[in-house]
mmCIF file of C-alpha atoms in Angstrom:
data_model
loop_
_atom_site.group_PDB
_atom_site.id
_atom_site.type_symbol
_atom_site.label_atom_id
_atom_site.label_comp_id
_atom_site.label_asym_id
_atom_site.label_seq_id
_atom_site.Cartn_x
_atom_site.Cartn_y
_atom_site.Cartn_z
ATOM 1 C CA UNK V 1 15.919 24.049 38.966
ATOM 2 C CA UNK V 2 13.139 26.175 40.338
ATOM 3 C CA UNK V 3 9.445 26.467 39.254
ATOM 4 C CA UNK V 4 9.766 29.748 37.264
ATOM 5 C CA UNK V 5 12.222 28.212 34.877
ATOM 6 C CA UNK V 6 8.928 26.252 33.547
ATOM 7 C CA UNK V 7 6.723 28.610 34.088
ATOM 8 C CA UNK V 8 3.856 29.161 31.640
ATOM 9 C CA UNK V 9 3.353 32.714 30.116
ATOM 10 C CA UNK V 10 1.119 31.862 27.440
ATOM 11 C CA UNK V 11 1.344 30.106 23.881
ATOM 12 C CA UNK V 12 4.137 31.726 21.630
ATOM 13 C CA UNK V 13 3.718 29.596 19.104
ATOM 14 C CA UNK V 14 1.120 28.142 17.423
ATOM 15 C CA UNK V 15 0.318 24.285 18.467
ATOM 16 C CA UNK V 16 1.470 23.471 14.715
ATOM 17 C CA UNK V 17 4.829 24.550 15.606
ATOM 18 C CA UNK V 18 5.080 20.504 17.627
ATOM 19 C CA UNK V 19 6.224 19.077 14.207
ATOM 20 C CA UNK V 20 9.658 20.882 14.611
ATOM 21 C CA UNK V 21 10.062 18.914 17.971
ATOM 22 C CA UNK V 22 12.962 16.579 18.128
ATOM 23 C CA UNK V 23 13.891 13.611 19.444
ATOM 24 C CA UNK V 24 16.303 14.334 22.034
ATOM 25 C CA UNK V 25 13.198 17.014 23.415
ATOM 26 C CA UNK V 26 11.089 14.027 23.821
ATOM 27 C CA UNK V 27 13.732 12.277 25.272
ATOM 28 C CA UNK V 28 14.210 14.564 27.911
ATOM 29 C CA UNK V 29 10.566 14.568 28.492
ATOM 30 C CA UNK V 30 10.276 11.075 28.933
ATOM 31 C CA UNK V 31 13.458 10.714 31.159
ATOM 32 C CA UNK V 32 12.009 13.382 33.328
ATOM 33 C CA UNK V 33 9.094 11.246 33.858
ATOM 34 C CA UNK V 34 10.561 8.325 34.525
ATOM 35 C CA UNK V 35 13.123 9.514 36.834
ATOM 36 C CA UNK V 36 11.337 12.499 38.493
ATOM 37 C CA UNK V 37 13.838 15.161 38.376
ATOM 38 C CA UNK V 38 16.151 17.159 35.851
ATOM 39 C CA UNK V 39 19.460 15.996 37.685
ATOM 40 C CA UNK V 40 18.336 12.492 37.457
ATOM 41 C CA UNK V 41 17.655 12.780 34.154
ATOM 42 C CA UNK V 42 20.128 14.337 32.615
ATOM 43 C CA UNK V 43 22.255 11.186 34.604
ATOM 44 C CA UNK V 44 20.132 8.791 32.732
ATOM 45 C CA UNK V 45 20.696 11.110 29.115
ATOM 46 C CA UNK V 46 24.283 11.419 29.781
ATOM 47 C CA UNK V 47 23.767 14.874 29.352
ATOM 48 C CA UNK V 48 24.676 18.385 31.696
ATOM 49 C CA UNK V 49 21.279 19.618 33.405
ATOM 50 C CA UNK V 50 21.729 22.688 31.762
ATOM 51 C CA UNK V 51 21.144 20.857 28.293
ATOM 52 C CA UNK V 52 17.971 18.619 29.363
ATOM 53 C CA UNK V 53 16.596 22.022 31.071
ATOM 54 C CA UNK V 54 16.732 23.403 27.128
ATOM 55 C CA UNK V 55 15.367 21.031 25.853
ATOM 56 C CA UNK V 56 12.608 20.908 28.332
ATOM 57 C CA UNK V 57 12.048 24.415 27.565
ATOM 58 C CA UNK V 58 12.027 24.055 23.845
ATOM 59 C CA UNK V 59 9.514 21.701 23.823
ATOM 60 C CA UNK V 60 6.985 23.568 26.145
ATOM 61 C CA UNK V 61 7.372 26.074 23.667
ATOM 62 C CA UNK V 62 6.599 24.037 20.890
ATOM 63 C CA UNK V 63 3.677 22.477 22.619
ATOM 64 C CA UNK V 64 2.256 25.940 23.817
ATOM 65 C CA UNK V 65 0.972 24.122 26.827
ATOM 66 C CA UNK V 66 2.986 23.536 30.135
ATOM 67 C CA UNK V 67 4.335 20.164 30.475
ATOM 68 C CA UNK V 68 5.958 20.101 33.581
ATOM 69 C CA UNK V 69 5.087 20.744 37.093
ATOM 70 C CA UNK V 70 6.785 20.648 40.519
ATOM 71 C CA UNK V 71 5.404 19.084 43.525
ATOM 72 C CA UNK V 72 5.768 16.920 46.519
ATOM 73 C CA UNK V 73 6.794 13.885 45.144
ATOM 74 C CA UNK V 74 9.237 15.552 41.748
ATOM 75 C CA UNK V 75 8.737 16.546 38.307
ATOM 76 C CA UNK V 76 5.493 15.247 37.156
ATOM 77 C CA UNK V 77 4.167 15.953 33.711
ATOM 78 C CA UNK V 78 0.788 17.598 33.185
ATOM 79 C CA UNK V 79 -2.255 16.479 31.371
ATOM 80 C CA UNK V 80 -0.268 17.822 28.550
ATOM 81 C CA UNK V 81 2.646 16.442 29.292
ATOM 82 C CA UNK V 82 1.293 13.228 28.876
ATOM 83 C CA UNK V 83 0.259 13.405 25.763
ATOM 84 C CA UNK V 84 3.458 14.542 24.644
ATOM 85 C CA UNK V 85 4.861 11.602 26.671
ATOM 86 C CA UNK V 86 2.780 9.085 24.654
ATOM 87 C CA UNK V 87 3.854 10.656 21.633
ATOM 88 C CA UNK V 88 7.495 10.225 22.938
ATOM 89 C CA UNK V 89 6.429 6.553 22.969
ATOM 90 C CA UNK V 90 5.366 5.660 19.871
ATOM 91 C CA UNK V 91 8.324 7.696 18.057
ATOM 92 C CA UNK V 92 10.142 5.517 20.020
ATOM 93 C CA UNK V 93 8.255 2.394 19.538
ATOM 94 C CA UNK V 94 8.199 3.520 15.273
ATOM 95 C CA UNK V 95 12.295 4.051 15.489
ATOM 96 C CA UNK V 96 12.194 0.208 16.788
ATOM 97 C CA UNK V 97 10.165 -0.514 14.225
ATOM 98 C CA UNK V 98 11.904 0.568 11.463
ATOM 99 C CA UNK V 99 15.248 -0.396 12.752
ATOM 100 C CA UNK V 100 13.341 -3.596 12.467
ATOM 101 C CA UNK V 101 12.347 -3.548 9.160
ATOM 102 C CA UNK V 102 15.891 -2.042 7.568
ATOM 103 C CA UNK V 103 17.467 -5.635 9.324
ATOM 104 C CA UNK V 104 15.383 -7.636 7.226
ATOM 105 C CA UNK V 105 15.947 -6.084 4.324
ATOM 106 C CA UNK V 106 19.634 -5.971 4.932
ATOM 107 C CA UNK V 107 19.491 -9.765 5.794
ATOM 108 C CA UNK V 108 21.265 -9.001 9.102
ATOM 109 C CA UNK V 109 17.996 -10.534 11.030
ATOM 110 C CA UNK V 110 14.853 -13.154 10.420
ATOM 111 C CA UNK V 111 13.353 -9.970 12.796
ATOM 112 C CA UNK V 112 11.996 -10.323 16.304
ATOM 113 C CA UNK V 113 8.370 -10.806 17.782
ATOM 114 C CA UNK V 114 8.099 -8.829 21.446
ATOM 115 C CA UNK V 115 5.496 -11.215 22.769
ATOM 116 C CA UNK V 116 3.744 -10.978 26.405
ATOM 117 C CA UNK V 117 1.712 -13.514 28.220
ATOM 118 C CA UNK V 118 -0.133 -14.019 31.487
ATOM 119 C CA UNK V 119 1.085 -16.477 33.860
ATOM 120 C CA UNK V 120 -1.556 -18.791 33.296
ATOM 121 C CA UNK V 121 -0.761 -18.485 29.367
ATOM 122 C CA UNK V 122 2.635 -20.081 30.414
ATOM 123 C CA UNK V 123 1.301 -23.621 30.248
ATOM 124 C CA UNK V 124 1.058 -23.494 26.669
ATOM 125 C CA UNK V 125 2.329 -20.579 24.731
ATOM 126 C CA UNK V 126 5.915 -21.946 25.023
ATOM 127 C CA UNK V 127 4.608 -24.787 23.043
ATOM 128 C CA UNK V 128 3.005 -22.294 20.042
ATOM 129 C CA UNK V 129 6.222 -20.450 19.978
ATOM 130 C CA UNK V 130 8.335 -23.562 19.317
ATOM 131 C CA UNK V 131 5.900 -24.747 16.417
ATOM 132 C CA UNK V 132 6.054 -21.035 15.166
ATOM 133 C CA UNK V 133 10.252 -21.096 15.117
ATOM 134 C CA UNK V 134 9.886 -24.515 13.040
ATOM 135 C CA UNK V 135 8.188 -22.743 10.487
ATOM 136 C CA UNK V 136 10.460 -19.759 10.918
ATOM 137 C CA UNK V 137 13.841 -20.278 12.593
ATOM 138 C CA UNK V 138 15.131 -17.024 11.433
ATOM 139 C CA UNK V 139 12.874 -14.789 13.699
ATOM 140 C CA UNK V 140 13.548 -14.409 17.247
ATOM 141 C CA UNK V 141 10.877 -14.545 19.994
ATOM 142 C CA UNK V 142 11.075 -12.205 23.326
ATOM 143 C CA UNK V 143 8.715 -13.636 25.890
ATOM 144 C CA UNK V 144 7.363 -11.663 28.922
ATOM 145 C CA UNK V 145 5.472 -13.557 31.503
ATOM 146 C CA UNK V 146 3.433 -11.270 34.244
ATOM 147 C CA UNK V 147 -0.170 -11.181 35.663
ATOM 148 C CA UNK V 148 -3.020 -9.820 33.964
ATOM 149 C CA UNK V 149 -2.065 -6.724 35.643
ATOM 150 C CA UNK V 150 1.295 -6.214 34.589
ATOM 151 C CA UNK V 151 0.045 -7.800 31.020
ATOM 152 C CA UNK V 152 -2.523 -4.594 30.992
ATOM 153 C CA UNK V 153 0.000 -2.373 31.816
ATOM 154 C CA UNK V 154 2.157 -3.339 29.132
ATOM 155 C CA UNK V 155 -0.306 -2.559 26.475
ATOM 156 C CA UNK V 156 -0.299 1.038 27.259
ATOM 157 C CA UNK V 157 3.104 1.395 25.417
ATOM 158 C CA UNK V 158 4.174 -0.010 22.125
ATOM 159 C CA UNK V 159 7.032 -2.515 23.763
ATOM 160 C CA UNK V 160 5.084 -5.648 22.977
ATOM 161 C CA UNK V 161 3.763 -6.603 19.883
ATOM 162 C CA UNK V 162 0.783 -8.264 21.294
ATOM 163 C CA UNK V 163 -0.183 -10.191 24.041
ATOM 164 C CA UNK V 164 -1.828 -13.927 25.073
ATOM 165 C CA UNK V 165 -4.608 -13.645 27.779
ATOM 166 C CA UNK V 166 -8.126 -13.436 28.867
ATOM 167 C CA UNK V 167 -10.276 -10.758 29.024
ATOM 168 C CA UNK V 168 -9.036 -7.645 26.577
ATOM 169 C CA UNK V 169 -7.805 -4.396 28.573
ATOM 170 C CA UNK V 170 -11.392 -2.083 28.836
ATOM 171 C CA UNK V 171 -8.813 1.268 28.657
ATOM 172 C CA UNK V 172 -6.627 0.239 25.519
ATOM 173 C CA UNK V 173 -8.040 -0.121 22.002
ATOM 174 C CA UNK V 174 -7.310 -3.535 20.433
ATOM 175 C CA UNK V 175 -7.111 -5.887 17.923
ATOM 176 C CA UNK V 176 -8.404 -9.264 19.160
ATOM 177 C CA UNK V 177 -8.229 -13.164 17.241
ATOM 178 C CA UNK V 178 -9.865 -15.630 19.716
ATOM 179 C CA UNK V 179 -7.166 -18.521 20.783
ATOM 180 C CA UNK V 180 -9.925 -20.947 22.291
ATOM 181 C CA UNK V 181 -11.606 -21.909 25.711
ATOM 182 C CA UNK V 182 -10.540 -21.356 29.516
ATOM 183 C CA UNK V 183 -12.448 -23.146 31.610
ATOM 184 C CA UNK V 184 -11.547 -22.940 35.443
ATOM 185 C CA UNK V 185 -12.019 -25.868 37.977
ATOM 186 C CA UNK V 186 -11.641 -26.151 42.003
ATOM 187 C CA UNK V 187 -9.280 -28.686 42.814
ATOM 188 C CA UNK V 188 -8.488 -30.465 45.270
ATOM 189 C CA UNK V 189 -5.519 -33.195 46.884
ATOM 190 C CA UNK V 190 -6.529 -36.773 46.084
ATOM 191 C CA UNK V 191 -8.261 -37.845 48.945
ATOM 192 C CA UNK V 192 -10.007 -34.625 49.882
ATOM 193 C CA UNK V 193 -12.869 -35.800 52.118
ATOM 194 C CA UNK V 194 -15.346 -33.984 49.373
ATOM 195 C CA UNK V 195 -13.936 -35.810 46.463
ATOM 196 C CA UNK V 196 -16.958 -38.393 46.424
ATOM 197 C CA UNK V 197 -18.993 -35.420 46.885
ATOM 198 C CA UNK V 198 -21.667 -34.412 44.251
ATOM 199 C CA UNK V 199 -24.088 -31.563 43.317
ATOM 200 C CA UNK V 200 -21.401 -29.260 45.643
ATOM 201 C CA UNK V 201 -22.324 -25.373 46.469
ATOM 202 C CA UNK V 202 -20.267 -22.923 46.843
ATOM 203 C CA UNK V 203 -22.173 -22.476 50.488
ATOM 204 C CA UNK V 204 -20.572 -26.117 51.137
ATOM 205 C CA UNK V 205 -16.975 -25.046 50.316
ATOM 206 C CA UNK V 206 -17.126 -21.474 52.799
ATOM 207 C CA UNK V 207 -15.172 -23.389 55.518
ATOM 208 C CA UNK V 208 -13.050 -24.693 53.382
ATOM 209 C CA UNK V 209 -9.256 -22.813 52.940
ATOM 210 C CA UNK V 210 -8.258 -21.318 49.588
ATOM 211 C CA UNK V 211 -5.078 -20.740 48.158
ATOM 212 C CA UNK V 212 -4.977 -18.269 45.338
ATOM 213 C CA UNK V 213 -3.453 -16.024 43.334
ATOM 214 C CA UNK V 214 -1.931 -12.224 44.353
ATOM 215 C CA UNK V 215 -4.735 -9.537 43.787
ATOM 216 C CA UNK V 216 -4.205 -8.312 39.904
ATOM 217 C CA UNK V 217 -4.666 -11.633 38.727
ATOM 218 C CA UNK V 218 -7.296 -12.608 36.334
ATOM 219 C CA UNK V 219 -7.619 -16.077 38.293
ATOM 220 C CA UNK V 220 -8.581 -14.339 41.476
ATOM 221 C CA UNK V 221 -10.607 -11.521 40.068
ATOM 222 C CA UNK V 222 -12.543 -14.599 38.718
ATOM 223 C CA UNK V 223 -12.805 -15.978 41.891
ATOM 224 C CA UNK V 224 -13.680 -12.725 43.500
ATOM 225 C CA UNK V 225 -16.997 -12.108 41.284
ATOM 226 C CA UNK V 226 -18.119 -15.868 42.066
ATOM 227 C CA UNK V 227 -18.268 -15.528 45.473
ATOM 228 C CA UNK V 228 -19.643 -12.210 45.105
ATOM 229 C CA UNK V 229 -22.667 -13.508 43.078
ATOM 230 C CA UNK V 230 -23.195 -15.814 45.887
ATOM 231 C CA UNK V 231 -23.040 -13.012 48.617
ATOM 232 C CA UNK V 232 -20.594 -15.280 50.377
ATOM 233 C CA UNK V 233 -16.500 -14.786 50.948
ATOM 234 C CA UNK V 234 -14.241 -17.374 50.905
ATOM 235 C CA UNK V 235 -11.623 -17.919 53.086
ATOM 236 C CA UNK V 236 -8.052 -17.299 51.979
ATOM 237 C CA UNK V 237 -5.321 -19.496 53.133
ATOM 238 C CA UNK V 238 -2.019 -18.066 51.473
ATOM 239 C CA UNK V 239 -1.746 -15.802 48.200
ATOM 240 C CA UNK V 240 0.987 -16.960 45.511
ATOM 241 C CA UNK V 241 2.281 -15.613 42.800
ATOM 242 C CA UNK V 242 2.517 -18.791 41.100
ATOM 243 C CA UNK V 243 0.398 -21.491 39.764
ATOM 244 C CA UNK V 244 3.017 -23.847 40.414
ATOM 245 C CA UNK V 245 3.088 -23.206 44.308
ATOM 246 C CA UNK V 246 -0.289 -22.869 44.327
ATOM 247 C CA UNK V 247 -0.578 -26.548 42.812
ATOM 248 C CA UNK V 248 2.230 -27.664 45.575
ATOM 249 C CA UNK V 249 0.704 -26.308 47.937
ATOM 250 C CA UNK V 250 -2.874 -27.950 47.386
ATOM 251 C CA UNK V 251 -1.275 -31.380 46.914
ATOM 252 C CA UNK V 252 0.607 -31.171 50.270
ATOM 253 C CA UNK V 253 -3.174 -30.332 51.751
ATOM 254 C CA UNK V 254 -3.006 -26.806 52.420
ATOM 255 C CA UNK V 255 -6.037 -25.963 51.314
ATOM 256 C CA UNK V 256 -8.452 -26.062 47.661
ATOM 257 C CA UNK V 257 -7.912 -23.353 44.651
ATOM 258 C CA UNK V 258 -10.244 -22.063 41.901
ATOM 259 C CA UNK V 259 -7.820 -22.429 38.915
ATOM 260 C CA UNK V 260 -7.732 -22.391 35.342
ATOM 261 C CA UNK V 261 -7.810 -26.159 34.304
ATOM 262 C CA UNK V 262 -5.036 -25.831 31.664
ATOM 263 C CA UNK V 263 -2.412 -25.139 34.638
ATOM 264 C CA UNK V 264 -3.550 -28.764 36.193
ATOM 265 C CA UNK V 265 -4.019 -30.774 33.270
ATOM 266 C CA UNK V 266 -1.201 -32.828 34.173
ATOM 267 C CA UNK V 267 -1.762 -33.178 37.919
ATOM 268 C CA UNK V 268 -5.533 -34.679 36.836
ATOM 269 C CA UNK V 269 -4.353 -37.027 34.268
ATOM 270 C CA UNK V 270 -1.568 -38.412 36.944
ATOM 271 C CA UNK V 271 -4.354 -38.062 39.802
ATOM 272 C CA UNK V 272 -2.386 -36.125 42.432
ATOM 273 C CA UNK V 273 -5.304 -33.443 42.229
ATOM 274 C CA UNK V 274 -8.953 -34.099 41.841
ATOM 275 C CA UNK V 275 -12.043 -31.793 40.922
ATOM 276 C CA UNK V 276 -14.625 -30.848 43.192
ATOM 277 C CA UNK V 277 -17.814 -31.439 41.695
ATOM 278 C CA UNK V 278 -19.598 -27.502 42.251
ATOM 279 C CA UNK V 279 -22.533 -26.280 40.931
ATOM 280 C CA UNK V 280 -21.874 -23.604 37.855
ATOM 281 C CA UNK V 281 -18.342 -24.687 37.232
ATOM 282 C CA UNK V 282 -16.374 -25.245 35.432
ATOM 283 C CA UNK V 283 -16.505 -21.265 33.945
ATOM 284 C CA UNK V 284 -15.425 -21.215 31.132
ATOM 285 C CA UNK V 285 -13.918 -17.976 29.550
ATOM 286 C CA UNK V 286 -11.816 -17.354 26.558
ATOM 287 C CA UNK V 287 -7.940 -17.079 25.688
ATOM 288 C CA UNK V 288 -7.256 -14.461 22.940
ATOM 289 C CA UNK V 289 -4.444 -12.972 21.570
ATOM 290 C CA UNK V 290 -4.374 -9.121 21.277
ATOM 291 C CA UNK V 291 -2.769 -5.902 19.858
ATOM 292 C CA UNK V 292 -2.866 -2.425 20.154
ATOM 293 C CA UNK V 293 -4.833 -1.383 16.613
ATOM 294 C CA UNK V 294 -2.196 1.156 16.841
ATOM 295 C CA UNK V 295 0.182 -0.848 16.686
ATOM 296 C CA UNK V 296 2.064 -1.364 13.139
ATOM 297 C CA UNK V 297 3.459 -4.787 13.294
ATOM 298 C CA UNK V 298 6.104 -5.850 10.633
ATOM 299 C CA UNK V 299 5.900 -8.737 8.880
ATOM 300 C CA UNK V 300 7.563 -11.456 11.434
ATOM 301 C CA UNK V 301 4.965 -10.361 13.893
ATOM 302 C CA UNK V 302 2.446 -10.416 11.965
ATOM 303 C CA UNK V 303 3.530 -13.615 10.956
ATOM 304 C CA UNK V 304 2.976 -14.551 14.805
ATOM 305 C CA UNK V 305 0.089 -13.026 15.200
ATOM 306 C CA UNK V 306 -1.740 -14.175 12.402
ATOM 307 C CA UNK V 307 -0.559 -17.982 13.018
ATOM 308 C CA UNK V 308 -1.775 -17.969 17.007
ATOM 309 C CA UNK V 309 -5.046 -16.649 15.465
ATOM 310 C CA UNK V 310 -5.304 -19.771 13.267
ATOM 311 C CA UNK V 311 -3.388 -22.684 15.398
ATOM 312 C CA UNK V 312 -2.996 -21.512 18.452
ATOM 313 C CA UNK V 313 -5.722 -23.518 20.010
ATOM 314 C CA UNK V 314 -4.147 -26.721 18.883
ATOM 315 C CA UNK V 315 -1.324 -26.236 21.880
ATOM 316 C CA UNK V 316 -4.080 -25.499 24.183
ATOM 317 C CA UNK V 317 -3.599 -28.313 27.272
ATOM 318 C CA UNK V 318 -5.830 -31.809 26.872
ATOM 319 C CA UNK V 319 -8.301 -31.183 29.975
ATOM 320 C CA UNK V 320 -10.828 -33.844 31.337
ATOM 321 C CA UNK V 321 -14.488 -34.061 29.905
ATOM 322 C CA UNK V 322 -15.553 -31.100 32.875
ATOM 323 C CA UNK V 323 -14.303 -28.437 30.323
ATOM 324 C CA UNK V 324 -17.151 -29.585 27.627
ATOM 325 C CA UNK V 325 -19.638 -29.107 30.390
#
């Protein structure tokens, strides 16, 4: 398909006319973004490229903006295009919905709650989710786990519900109910030779190796601004992807971590790690749970939502007296 097929020759119709748009047009629109071209598209559609091409040019007359534009790297959308695209979304996202809402009535369903949590939320949402599906066996929970990062990401679309983790998204406007406190440690393998150590700086631990998270993780972006406070830069050892290498790997003497304190509770209590006694820590920030305020949510999530809000904090891990400092 060449560039004049989309070329733009001014509005023919007013911007009004976008309420006769239809779903397969926004369809196409969003396969084209998502796949980059019309042939790949139309593969993804299971439709001829002839067809998605119509309804590509339907649209953009509908819009009375271009929406489409060839370069280097494919298809992209323009700035209009993407505002048709997150329209695409959310018709999308409401067709979920309602399919939703017409199982419940029908009885087929108790409904489902699309629920998303950072990594470091792991270590205790499982535990709200099975005291939610006590109370209400009939609804079905879909868990995604990812770093703050992908977490962020996810709230630009209408997929999840809402979401368990720290700091709210800055770009997305939300909804927020505040789950209870965060407070992050540096540990240590029993035995560390600064484990007797007290009154620590952060100047004493700059030889020391860390082992931390990947970069798009709230944990290290944490870490990151400490150090940077300090003017110092700590030395990192190995990035993981995983709070449960990360613990491994600090046990088995590797090196130290910063780390939220709810992902070692149990390696404290048992004693295999230990917490280095620094000046300014623990810091303690916040765990919330959060939703798009455009978001409609039927009633089983906000069921969900609404009981996190009010007893979520009771499945928060037991840490040691540190956390109340």
């Amino acid at each position: 398909m060449s560039v004049k097929e989309f070329s733009y020759n001014g509005p023919s119709h007013a911007a009004a006319q976008l309420r006769h748009l239809t779903i397969r047009q926004l369809r196409s629109l969003a396969a084209l973004s998502a796949k980059g071209s019309v042939t790949a598209a139309s593969g993804h559609l299971g439709l001829t490229q002839p067809a998605v091409t119509q309804q590509l040019r339907q649209l953009q007359d509908l819009a009375g903006l271009p929406l489409v534009q060839r370069t280097g790297d494919g298809m992209l959308l323009t700035e209009a295009g993407k505002e048709v695209l997150t329209l695409a979304e959310r018709v999308e996202a409401a067709i979920m919905d309602c399919q939703g809402a017409l199982d419940l009535l029908a009885g087929r369903t108790g409904g489902t709650v699309h629920l998303g949590a950072v990594s470091t939320a792991k270590y205790f949402v499982p535990h709200a989710i099975a005291a939610f599906s006590k109370r209400y066996p009939k609804i079905e929970i879909k868990l995604t786990i990812g770093n703050r990062e992908e977490i962020r990401e996810a709230m630009h679309g209408y997929d999840l519900d809402f979401a368990v983790m720290g700091r709210p998204p800055a770009d997305v406007t939300v909804d927020v109910r505040q789950l209870g406190r965060n407070p992050h440690i540096i540990v240590a393998r029993k035995g560390h030779w600064l484990e007797n150590d007290s009154g620590l700086n952060l100047t004493d631990l700059v030889h020391e190796t860390f082992l931390t998270r990947e970069p798009g993780s709230g944990t290290r972006t944490l870490m990151e601004g400490m150090f940077q406070k300090s003017d110092l830069e700590p030395i990192i050892g190995m990035e993981m992807s995983s709070n449960e290498t990360i613990k491994q790997a600090v046990i088995a003497g590797l090196g130290i971590a910063f780390i939220s304190a709810h992902t070692v509770a149990h390696e404290l209590t048992e004693g295999r790690l230990i917490v280095l006694d620094v000046a300014g820590l623990p810091i303690v920030r916040q765990w919330y749970v959060i939703r798009r305020s455009d978001k409609v949510l039927l009633p089983p999530a906000q069921a969900m939502f609404d009981f996190l809000g009010s007893e979520g904090s009771n499945y928060l891990p037991d840490v040691p007296e540190f956390g109340g400092r």
